[in-house]
Amino acid sequence: MNVMVRLHSPYDAVLLAGVERRQMARIFITGSADGLGQAAAQTLLGDGHEVIVHARSAERLAAVNDLIGRGASAVVGDLADQDQTRAVADQVNHLGRVDAVIHNAGIYSGRQILPVNIVAPYLLTALIHRPQRLVYLSSGSHYGGRADLADVDWSGQRKTGSYSDSKLFVTTLAVAVARIWPDVYSNAVDPGWVPTKMGGPGAPDDLRLGHLTQEWLATSDEPEARSSGGYWFHQRLRTPHPAVRSTHFQDKLLAALASFTAPLT
């Protein structure tokens, strides 16, 4: 039997804001087999935090062998597939409650842009036992996104959304979660145009700065990092696309994602 997944659903044992956190955190990072996700995992492990890394397939686990050897746990699943995304959430929950999730995984082109870049973060947010901190990877490209949900094919069978659209949607999700879950620090981060596989070797921004803000928001007890509903670039707040802060658009997006991920039987 299918069950409607909604961000409004209550969870037991909620971690309340203001409760003292232990010094070291447990952090789950999607898309951590390469790029910014892998770099963040390496840094956080080096700082003594517990990290759960994620690979798209069993074959891709080889890319995180060194992280596993250093003590990281690993989960596997293709975020372009809704059933596998649900399985990833189950694997994370089985490992125990996490303090933070960094929704890092993303793709730049192809029909799977919406499933990977927005449907998967929504599902994982709804299904993973609620952490105290959520970080969603956005992009400066979100300013070019269309705040229009008409005729969107969330399944990826038809390409109805661009990369910019997907980043506008995920930035809106981050701010919507901050509004709906006031006990959670939920933020979006523009990592900049950095020299990763996605960004290309000629990208002009600093690679270290590309993952510093995510790590900071996921673990720091500085007052600025213990905020919510922000759109960040290199640890500085920026003003996002106007649609991001529209509660009407937020609610429409959440309703559309809930309807797609758990249709009524």
mmCIF file of C-alpha atoms in Angstrom:
data_model
loop_
_atom_site.group_PDB
_atom_site.id
_atom_site.type_symbol
_atom_site.label_atom_id
_atom_site.label_comp_id
_atom_site.label_asym_id
_atom_site.label_seq_id
_atom_site.Cartn_x
_atom_site.Cartn_y
_atom_site.Cartn_z
ATOM 1 C CA MET A 1 0.000 0.000 0.000
ATOM 2 C CA ASN A 2 1.367 3.384 -0.948
ATOM 3 C CA VAL A 3 1.520 6.047 1.752
ATOM 4 C CA MET A 4 1.458 9.750 1.038
ATOM 5 C CA VAL A 5 4.814 11.272 1.962
ATOM 6 C CA ARG A 6 4.428 14.751 3.394
ATOM 7 C CA LEU A 7 6.935 17.002 5.091
ATOM 8 C CA HIS A 8 4.202 17.875 7.594
ATOM 9 C CA SER A 9 4.188 14.342 9.082
ATOM 10 C CA PRO A 10 5.322 14.175 12.746
ATOM 11 C CA TYR A 11 8.311 12.103 13.817
ATOM 12 C CA ASP A 12 9.124 10.692 17.219
ATOM 13 C CA ALA A 13 12.124 11.840 19.222
ATOM 14 C CA VAL A 14 12.545 15.159 17.411
ATOM 15 C CA LEU A 15 15.858 16.900 18.045
ATOM 16 C CA LEU A 16 14.890 20.354 19.298
ATOM 17 C CA ALA A 17 16.846 23.481 18.431
ATOM 18 C CA GLY A 18 18.738 24.749 21.415
ATOM 19 C CA VAL A 19 19.485 21.303 22.799
ATOM 20 C CA GLU A 20 23.201 20.968 23.304
ATOM 21 C CA ARG A 21 24.766 18.941 20.509
ATOM 22 C CA ARG A 22 27.655 16.612 21.084
ATOM 23 C CA GLN A 23 30.980 17.906 19.895
ATOM 24 C CA MET A 24 31.263 15.458 17.001
ATOM 25 C CA ALA A 25 28.395 15.011 14.554
ATOM 26 C CA ARG A 26 27.081 12.198 12.349
ATOM 27 C CA ILE A 27 26.607 13.476 8.811
ATOM 28 C CA PHE A 28 25.137 11.824 5.725
ATOM 29 C CA ILE A 29 26.365 13.176 2.380
ATOM 30 C CA THR A 30 24.674 12.220 -0.874
ATOM 31 C CA GLY A 31 26.757 11.968 -4.021
ATOM 32 C CA SER A 32 29.988 11.528 -2.118
ATOM 33 C CA ALA A 33 31.815 9.282 -4.594
ATOM 34 C CA ASP A 34 33.476 12.292 -6.188
ATOM 35 C CA GLY A 35 33.495 16.078 -6.417
ATOM 36 C CA LEU A 36 32.321 18.324 -3.613
ATOM 37 C CA GLY A 37 30.605 15.487 -1.758
ATOM 38 C CA GLN A 38 33.782 13.457 -1.545
ATOM 39 C CA ALA A 39 35.810 16.532 -0.582
ATOM 40 C CA ALA A 40 33.371 17.367 2.220
ATOM 41 C CA ALA A 41 33.485 13.773 3.477
ATOM 42 C CA GLN A 42 37.282 13.823 3.554
ATOM 43 C CA THR A 43 37.378 17.077 5.518
ATOM 44 C CA LEU A 44 34.685 16.078 7.986
ATOM 45 C CA LEU A 45 36.325 12.717 8.651
ATOM 46 C CA GLY A 46 39.614 14.499 9.166
ATOM 47 C CA ASP A 47 37.940 16.747 11.722
ATOM 48 C CA GLY A 48 36.782 13.695 13.674
ATOM 49 C CA HIS A 49 33.122 13.580 12.650
ATOM 50 C CA GLU A 50 31.239 10.400 11.770
ATOM 51 C CA VAL A 51 30.334 10.333 8.077
ATOM 52 C CA ILE A 52 27.960 8.234 5.988
ATOM 53 C CA VAL A 53 28.931 8.354 2.339
ATOM 54 C CA HIS A 54 26.732 7.499 -0.622
ATOM 55 C CA ALA A 55 27.466 5.882 -3.975
ATOM 56 C CA ARG A 56 25.105 5.410 -6.902
ATOM 57 C CA SER A 57 25.920 1.695 -7.305
ATOM 58 C CA ALA A 58 27.931 -1.105 -5.736
ATOM 59 C CA GLU A 59 30.528 -0.607 -8.474
ATOM 60 C CA ARG A 60 30.901 3.053 -7.497
ATOM 61 C CA LEU A 61 31.738 2.071 -3.919
ATOM 62 C CA ALA A 62 35.329 1.619 -5.062
ATOM 63 C CA ALA A 63 35.533 5.415 -5.277
ATOM 64 C CA VAL A 64 34.906 5.722 -1.526
ATOM 65 C CA ASN A 65 37.064 2.824 -0.355
ATOM 66 C CA ASP A 66 39.583 5.175 1.213
ATOM 67 C CA LEU A 67 36.816 6.946 3.132
ATOM 68 C CA ILE A 68 35.403 3.630 4.328
ATOM 69 C CA GLY A 69 38.920 2.621 5.349
ATOM 70 C CA ARG A 70 39.073 5.759 7.482
ATOM 71 C CA GLY A 71 35.845 4.801 9.277
ATOM 72 C CA ALA A 72 33.032 6.097 7.106
ATOM 73 C CA SER A 73 29.873 4.044 6.669
ATOM 74 C CA ALA A 74 28.397 3.675 3.188
ATOM 75 C CA VAL A 75 24.968 3.398 1.584
ATOM 76 C CA VAL A 76 24.155 2.598 -2.040
ATOM 77 C CA GLY A 77 21.346 3.630 -4.369
ATOM 78 C CA ASP A 78 20.616 5.431 -7.610
ATOM 79 C CA LEU A 79 18.848 8.690 -6.767
ATOM 80 C CA ALA A 80 17.334 8.810 -10.239
ATOM 81 C CA ASP A 81 15.171 5.860 -9.179
ATOM 82 C CA GLN A 82 12.446 6.504 -6.614
ATOM 83 C CA ASP A 83 12.506 2.979 -5.137
ATOM 84 C CA GLN A 84 16.282 3.056 -4.749
ATOM 85 C CA THR A 85 16.054 6.501 -3.149
ATOM 86 C CA ARG A 86 13.614 5.099 -0.593
ATOM 87 C CA ALA A 87 16.068 2.249 0.008
ATOM 88 C CA VAL A 88 18.858 4.770 0.640
ATOM 89 C CA ALA A 89 16.700 6.422 3.308
ATOM 90 C CA ASP A 90 16.086 3.015 4.894
ATOM 91 C CA GLN A 91 19.818 2.265 4.926
ATOM 92 C CA VAL A 92 20.597 5.588 6.613
ATOM 93 C CA ASN A 93 17.872 5.088 9.219
ATOM 94 C CA HIS A 94 19.178 1.579 9.915
ATOM 95 C CA LEU A 95 22.603 3.035 10.715
ATOM 96 C CA GLY A 96 21.061 5.323 13.318
ATOM 97 C CA ARG A 97 19.950 8.919 13.612
ATOM 98 C CA VAL A 98 22.160 11.479 11.909
ATOM 99 C CA ASP A 99 22.765 15.038 13.053
ATOM 100 C CA ALA A 100 22.946 16.491 9.555
ATOM 101 C CA VAL A 101 22.289 15.643 5.917
ATOM 102 C CA ILE A 102 24.137 17.354 3.077
ATOM 103 C CA HIS A 103 22.052 16.928 -0.080
ATOM 104 C CA ASN A 104 25.022 17.197 -2.412
ATOM 105 C CA ALA A 105 24.173 14.819 -5.285
ATOM 106 C CA GLY A 106 23.253 16.476 -8.535
ATOM 107 C CA ILE A 107 23.536 16.240 -12.298
ATOM 108 C CA TYR A 108 23.803 18.991 -14.897
ATOM 109 C CA SER A 109 22.102 17.578 -17.959
ATOM 110 C CA GLY A 110 19.818 14.830 -19.227
ATOM 111 C CA ARG A 111 16.280 13.683 -18.493
ATOM 112 C CA GLN A 112 17.105 12.728 -14.893
ATOM 113 C CA ILE A 113 17.756 16.302 -13.739
ATOM 114 C CA LEU A 114 14.478 16.594 -11.819
ATOM 115 C CA PRO A 115 14.505 13.086 -10.277
ATOM 116 C CA VAL A 116 18.077 13.512 -8.973
ATOM 117 C CA ASN A 117 18.200 17.222 -8.188
ATOM 118 C CA ILE A 118 14.820 17.762 -6.515
ATOM 119 C CA VAL A 119 12.700 14.591 -6.190
ATOM 120 C CA ALA A 120 15.448 12.673 -4.373
ATOM 121 C CA PRO A 121 16.221 15.474 -1.875
ATOM 122 C CA TYR A 122 12.497 15.787 -1.156
ATOM 123 C CA LEU A 123 12.060 12.041 -0.590
ATOM 124 C CA LEU A 124 15.177 11.748 1.577
ATOM 125 C CA THR A 125 14.053 14.747 3.623
ATOM 126 C CA ALA A 126 10.664 13.150 4.185
ATOM 127 C CA LEU A 127 11.935 9.636 4.958
ATOM 128 C CA ILE A 128 15.206 9.995 6.887
ATOM 129 C CA HIS A 129 14.594 10.394 10.628
ATOM 130 C CA ARG A 130 14.640 14.130 11.053
ATOM 131 C CA PRO A 131 18.127 15.510 11.766
ATOM 132 C CA GLN A 132 18.780 18.903 13.293
ATOM 133 C CA ARG A 133 20.522 20.264 10.195
ATOM 134 C CA LEU A 134 19.768 20.023 6.486
ATOM 135 C CA VAL A 135 21.959 21.470 3.747
ATOM 136 C CA TYR A 136 20.845 21.543 0.107
ATOM 137 C CA LEU A 137 23.204 22.235 -2.791
ATOM 138 C CA SER A 138 21.881 25.058 -4.913
ATOM 139 C CA SER A 139 23.585 27.100 -7.643
ATOM 140 C CA GLY A 140 23.759 30.641 -8.900
ATOM 141 C CA SER A 141 21.960 29.186 -11.907
ATOM 142 C CA HIS A 142 18.787 29.036 -9.808
ATOM 143 C CA TYR A 143 18.217 32.720 -10.631
ATOM 144 C CA GLY A 144 17.449 31.604 -14.186
ATOM 145 C CA GLY A 145 14.954 28.975 -13.055
ATOM 146 C CA ARG A 146 11.249 29.140 -13.896
ATOM 147 C CA ALA A 147 8.800 29.294 -11.014
ATOM 148 C CA ASP A 148 6.292 27.307 -13.038
ATOM 149 C CA LEU A 149 5.165 23.789 -12.142
ATOM 150 C CA ALA A 150 2.729 23.361 -15.021
ATOM 151 C CA ASP A 151 3.398 20.241 -17.117
ATOM 152 C CA VAL A 152 6.470 19.247 -15.065
ATOM 153 C CA ASP A 153 7.387 15.581 -15.504
ATOM 154 C CA TRP A 154 9.017 14.682 -12.200
ATOM 155 C CA SER A 155 9.737 11.129 -13.425
ATOM 156 C CA GLY A 156 12.326 12.210 -15.979
ATOM 157 C CA GLN A 157 10.632 10.295 -18.795
ATOM 158 C CA ARG A 158 10.308 13.638 -20.561
ATOM 159 C CA LYS A 159 12.760 16.480 -20.125
ATOM 160 C CA THR A 160 10.518 19.239 -18.838
ATOM 161 C CA GLY A 161 12.913 20.955 -16.455
ATOM 162 C CA SER A 162 16.329 22.539 -16.810
ATOM 163 C CA TYR A 163 19.257 22.518 -14.401
ATOM 164 C CA SER A 164 18.324 26.073 -13.418
ATOM 165 C CA ASP A 165 14.736 24.982 -12.730
ATOM 166 C CA SER A 166 15.923 22.117 -10.539
ATOM 167 C CA LYS A 167 18.130 24.413 -8.479
ATOM 168 C CA LEU A 168 15.317 26.919 -8.042
ATOM 169 C CA PHE A 169 13.114 24.078 -6.818
ATOM 170 C CA VAL A 170 15.673 22.677 -4.363
ATOM 171 C CA THR A 171 16.458 26.139 -2.984
ATOM 172 C CA THR A 172 12.724 26.630 -2.458
ATOM 173 C CA LEU A 173 12.563 23.229 -0.731
ATOM 174 C CA ALA A 174 15.302 24.269 1.699
ATOM 175 C CA VAL A 175 13.464 27.444 2.674
ATOM 176 C CA ALA A 176 10.108 25.656 2.855
ATOM 177 C CA VAL A 177 11.561 23.088 5.262
ATOM 178 C CA ALA A 178 12.927 25.915 7.409
ATOM 179 C CA ARG A 179 9.388 27.337 7.630
ATOM 180 C CA ILE A 180 7.586 24.036 8.249
ATOM 181 C CA TRP A 181 10.144 22.563 10.649
ATOM 182 C CA PRO A 182 11.218 25.460 12.909
ATOM 183 C CA ASP A 183 13.209 23.033 15.054
ATOM 184 C CA VAL A 184 15.551 22.246 12.126
ATOM 185 C CA TYR A 185 18.317 24.376 10.619
ATOM 186 C CA SER A 186 17.629 24.111 6.885
ATOM 187 C CA ASN A 187 19.719 26.055 4.377
ATOM 188 C CA ALA A 188 20.692 26.165 0.704
ATOM 189 C CA VAL A 189 24.266 26.684 -0.496
ATOM 190 C CA ASP A 190 25.688 27.952 -3.761
ATOM 191 C CA PRO A 191 29.139 26.314 -3.864
ATOM 192 C CA GLY A 192 30.283 28.482 -6.751
ATOM 193 C CA TRP A 193 31.657 27.382 -10.097
ATOM 194 C CA VAL A 194 34.392 25.057 -8.931
ATOM 195 C CA PRO A 195 36.757 22.670 -10.788
ATOM 196 C CA THR A 196 34.916 19.389 -10.270
ATOM 197 C CA LYS A 197 33.764 16.867 -12.872
ATOM 198 C CA MET A 198 30.560 18.877 -13.226
ATOM 199 C CA GLY A 199 32.212 22.296 -13.153
ATOM 200 C CA GLY A 200 35.079 21.401 -15.465
ATOM 201 C CA PRO A 201 38.844 21.990 -15.045
ATOM 202 C CA GLY A 202 38.591 25.629 -16.092
ATOM 203 C CA ALA A 203 36.107 26.637 -13.379
ATOM 204 C CA PRO A 204 37.341 29.855 -11.727
ATOM 205 C CA ASP A 205 36.195 29.447 -8.109
ATOM 206 C CA ASP A 206 38.146 27.996 -5.172
ATOM 207 C CA LEU A 207 37.507 24.260 -4.687
ATOM 208 C CA ARG A 208 38.010 24.431 -0.912
ATOM 209 C CA LEU A 209 35.480 27.237 -0.592
ATOM 210 C CA GLY A 210 33.122 25.107 -2.671
ATOM 211 C CA HIS A 211 32.572 22.691 0.204
ATOM 212 C CA LEU A 212 33.496 24.774 3.250
ATOM 213 C CA THR A 213 30.056 26.318 3.725
ATOM 214 C CA GLN A 214 28.279 22.940 3.660
ATOM 215 C CA GLU A 215 30.618 21.574 6.328
ATOM 216 C CA TRP A 216 30.208 24.713 8.437
ATOM 217 C CA LEU A 217 26.414 24.659 8.296
ATOM 218 C CA ALA A 218 26.380 20.930 9.102
ATOM 219 C CA THR A 219 28.619 21.081 12.166
ATOM 220 C CA SER A 220 29.464 24.539 13.490
ATOM 221 C CA ASP A 221 28.008 25.947 16.682
ATOM 222 C CA GLU A 222 28.716 29.517 15.591
ATOM 223 C CA PRO A 223 25.491 31.547 15.798
ATOM 224 C CA GLU A 224 25.478 32.233 12.057
ATOM 225 C CA ALA A 225 25.628 28.506 11.283
ATOM 226 C CA ARG A 226 22.770 27.807 13.678
ATOM 227 C CA SER A 227 20.330 29.757 11.524
ATOM 228 C CA SER A 228 17.721 28.571 9.062
ATOM 229 C CA GLY A 229 16.145 29.486 5.754
ATOM 230 C CA GLY A 230 19.272 31.028 4.266
ATOM 231 C CA TYR A 231 20.786 30.971 0.802
ATOM 232 C CA TRP A 232 24.561 30.977 1.316
ATOM 233 C CA PHE A 233 27.625 31.610 -0.824
ATOM 234 C CA HIS A 234 31.034 31.190 0.822
ATOM 235 C CA GLN A 235 29.583 31.614 4.339
ATOM 236 C CA ARG A 236 27.750 34.799 3.371
ATOM 237 C CA LEU A 237 24.013 35.181 2.985
ATOM 238 C CA ARG A 238 22.651 36.182 -0.401
ATOM 239 C CA THR A 239 19.172 37.064 -1.581
ATOM 240 C CA PRO A 240 17.695 34.175 -3.585
ATOM 241 C CA HIS A 241 15.261 34.215 -6.496
ATOM 242 C CA PRO A 242 12.034 35.949 -5.305
ATOM 243 C CA ALA A 243 9.987 32.755 -5.751
ATOM 244 C CA VAL A 244 12.084 30.981 -3.108
ATOM 245 C CA ARG A 245 10.485 32.968 -0.295
ATOM 246 C CA SER A 246 6.964 32.822 -1.679
ATOM 247 C CA THR A 247 4.956 30.591 0.671
ATOM 248 C CA HIS A 248 2.446 30.104 -2.148
ATOM 249 C CA PHE A 249 5.132 28.710 -4.447
ATOM 250 C CA GLN A 250 6.632 26.662 -1.613
ATOM 251 C CA ASP A 251 3.289 25.029 -0.894
ATOM 252 C CA LYS A 252 2.617 24.337 -4.577
ATOM 253 C CA LEU A 253 6.037 22.698 -4.925
ATOM 254 C CA LEU A 254 5.573 20.532 -1.819
ATOM 255 C CA ALA A 255 2.110 19.472 -2.941
ATOM 256 C CA ALA A 256 3.372 18.534 -6.410
ATOM 257 C CA LEU A 257 6.264 16.500 -5.005
ATOM 258 C CA ALA A 258 4.026 14.758 -2.460
ATOM 259 C CA SER A 259 1.526 13.870 -5.167
ATOM 260 C CA PHE A 260 4.217 12.430 -7.427
ATOM 261 C CA THR A 261 6.193 10.474 -4.844
ATOM 262 C CA ALA A 262 3.212 8.751 -3.247
ATOM 263 C CA PRO A 263 0.214 8.680 -5.572
ATOM 264 C CA LEU A 264 -3.050 7.466 -4.111
ATOM 265 C CA THR A 265 -3.972 3.881 -5.053
#
